C-alpha positions as MATLAB code, in Angstrom:
seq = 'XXXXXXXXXXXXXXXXXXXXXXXXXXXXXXXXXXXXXXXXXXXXXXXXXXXXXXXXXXXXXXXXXXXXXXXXXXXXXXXXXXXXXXXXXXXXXXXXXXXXXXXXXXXXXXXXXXXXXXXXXXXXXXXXXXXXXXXXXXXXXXXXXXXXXXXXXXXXXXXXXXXXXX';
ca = [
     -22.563   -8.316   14.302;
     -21.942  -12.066   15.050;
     -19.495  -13.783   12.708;
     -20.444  -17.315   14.332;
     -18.867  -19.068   17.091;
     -19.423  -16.223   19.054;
     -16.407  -13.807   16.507;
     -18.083  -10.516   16.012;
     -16.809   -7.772   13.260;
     -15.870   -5.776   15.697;
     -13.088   -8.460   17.778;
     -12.491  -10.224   13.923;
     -11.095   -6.561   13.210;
      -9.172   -6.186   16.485;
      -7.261   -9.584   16.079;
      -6.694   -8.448   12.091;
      -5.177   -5.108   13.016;
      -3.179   -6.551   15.080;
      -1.488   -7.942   11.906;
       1.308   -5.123   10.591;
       0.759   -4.707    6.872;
       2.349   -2.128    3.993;
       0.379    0.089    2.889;
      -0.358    0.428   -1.344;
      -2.738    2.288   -3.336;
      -4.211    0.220   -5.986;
      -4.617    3.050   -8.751;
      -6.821    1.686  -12.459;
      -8.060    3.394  -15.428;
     -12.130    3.562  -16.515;
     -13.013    3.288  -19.969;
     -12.686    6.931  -20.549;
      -9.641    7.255  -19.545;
     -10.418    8.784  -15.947;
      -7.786    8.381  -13.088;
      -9.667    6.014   -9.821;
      -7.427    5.022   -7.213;
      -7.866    4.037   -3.147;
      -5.590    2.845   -0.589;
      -5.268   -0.740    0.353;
      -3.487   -3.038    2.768;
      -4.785   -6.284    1.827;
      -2.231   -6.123   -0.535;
      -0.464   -9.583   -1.590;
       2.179  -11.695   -3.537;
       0.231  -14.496   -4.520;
       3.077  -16.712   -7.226;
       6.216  -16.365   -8.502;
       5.951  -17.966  -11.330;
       3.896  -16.704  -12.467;
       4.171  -13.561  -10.792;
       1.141  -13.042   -9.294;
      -0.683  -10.381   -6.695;
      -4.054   -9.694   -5.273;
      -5.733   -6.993   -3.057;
      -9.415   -6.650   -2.485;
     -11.901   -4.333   -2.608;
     -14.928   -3.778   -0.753;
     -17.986   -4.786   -2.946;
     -19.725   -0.637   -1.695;
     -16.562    0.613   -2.599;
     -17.093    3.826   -5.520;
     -14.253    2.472   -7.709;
     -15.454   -1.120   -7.044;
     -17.127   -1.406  -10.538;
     -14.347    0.359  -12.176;
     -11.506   -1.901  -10.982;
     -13.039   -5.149  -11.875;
     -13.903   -4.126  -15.177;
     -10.847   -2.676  -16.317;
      -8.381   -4.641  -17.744;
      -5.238   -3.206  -15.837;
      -4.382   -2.360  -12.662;
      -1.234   -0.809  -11.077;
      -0.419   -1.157   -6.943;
       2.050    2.015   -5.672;
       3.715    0.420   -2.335;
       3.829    3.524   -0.112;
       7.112    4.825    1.375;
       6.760    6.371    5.276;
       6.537    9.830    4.190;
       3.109    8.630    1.833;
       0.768    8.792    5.027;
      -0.717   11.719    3.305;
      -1.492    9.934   -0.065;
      -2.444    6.962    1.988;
      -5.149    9.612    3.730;
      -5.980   10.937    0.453;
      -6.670    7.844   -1.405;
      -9.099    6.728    1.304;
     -10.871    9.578    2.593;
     -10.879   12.420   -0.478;
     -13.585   11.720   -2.809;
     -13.030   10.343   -5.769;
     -13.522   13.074   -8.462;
     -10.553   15.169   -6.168;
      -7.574   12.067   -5.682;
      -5.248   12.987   -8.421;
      -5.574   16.442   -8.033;
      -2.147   18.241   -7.654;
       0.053   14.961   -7.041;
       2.958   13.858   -8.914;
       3.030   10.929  -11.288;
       5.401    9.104  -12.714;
       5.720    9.768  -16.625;
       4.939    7.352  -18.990;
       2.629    5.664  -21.509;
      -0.829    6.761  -21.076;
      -2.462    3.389  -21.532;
      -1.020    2.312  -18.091;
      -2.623    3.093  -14.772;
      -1.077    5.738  -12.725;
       1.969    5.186  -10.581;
       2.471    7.245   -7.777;
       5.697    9.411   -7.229;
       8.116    8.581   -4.360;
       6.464    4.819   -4.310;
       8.817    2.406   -2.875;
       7.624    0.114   -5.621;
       5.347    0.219   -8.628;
       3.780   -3.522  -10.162;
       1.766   -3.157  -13.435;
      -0.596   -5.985  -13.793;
      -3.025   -6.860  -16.152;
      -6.237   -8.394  -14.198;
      -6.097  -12.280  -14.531;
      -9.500  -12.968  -12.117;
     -11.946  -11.673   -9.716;
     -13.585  -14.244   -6.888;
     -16.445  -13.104   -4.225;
     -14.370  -12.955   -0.530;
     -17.882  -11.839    1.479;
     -18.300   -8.336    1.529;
     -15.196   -7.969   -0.847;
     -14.028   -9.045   -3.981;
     -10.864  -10.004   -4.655;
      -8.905   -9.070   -7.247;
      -5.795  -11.240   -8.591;
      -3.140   -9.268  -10.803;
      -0.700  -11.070  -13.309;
       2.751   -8.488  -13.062;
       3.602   -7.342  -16.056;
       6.043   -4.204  -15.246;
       7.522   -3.514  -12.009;
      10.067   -0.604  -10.707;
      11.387   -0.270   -7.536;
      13.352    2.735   -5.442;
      16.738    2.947   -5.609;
      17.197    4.651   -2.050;
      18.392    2.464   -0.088;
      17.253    4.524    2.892;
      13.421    4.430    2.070;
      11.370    2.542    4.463;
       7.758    1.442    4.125;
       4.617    2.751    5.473;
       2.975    0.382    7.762;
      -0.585   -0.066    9.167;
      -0.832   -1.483   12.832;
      -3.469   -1.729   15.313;
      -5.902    1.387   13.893;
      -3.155    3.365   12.880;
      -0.080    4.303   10.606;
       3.319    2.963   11.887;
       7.182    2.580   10.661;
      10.032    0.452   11.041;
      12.634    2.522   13.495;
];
């Protein structure tokens, strides 16, 4: 595919990956009260005041419909040992995500936050804009929590593939 100006998807991609980024999973709540989550690295602060965030999600996505109606959102900033939840939250299907991790406790009105997260921001969804084949979500942070090991590192994504900080 040609992006114009001779950029295809495929070089657009290659130059973007080439861009280290953490690694979240945005994690939501339907209607019913059913668990939807997926892994994201378009992940962003957006404002501090006020505190503001965005990710997006891809307008085919499963959960896409879920996440932009539901008032609340939470992102889970993964840690380096989280390549597995990052794996799970992309590739597992959705009905099977939640199945046999660990959550934090809490109020069951909130979206689920991941155990071990290096960080945890509760937002309630301010807007949605069209970004192409996207949509992009913009969170106002309500709650956050953050590790308190000082030796946790994040999980990054570089170039195709999972990396760390050494």
């Amino acid at each position: 595919m040609d992006c114009g100006d001779g950029v295809t998807s495929a070089l657009f991609r290659t130059v973007c990956g080439r861009f280290a980024t953490g690694v979240a999973v945005a994690t939501t709540c339907d209607a019913k009260g059913g668990r939807w989550g997926l892994t994201v690295n378009s992940f962003s602060s957006v404002s501090l005041d006020p505190p503001l965030v965005l990710f997006s999600i891809d307008r085919n996505a499963s959960s896409h419909g879920v996440f932009v109606g539901s008032p609340r959102f939470a992102v889970n900033i993964l840690a380096e040992d989280q390549q597995a939840l990052s794996d799970r939250f992309s590739f597992v299907k959705d009905d099977d995500r939640f199945n046999g991790i660990a959550l934090e406790a809490g109020e069951s009105d909130r979206p689920p936050l991941l155990s071990g997260a290096l960080g945890h921001l509760i937002c309630d969804l301010e807007n949605t804009f069209p970004g192409g084949d996207h949509t992009i979500l913009l969170g106002r942070v309500r709650h956050t929590a953050v590790s308190n090991d000082p030796s946790a590192r994040p999980l990054l994504y570089f170039s195709g593939g999972y990396a760390t900080i050494s």
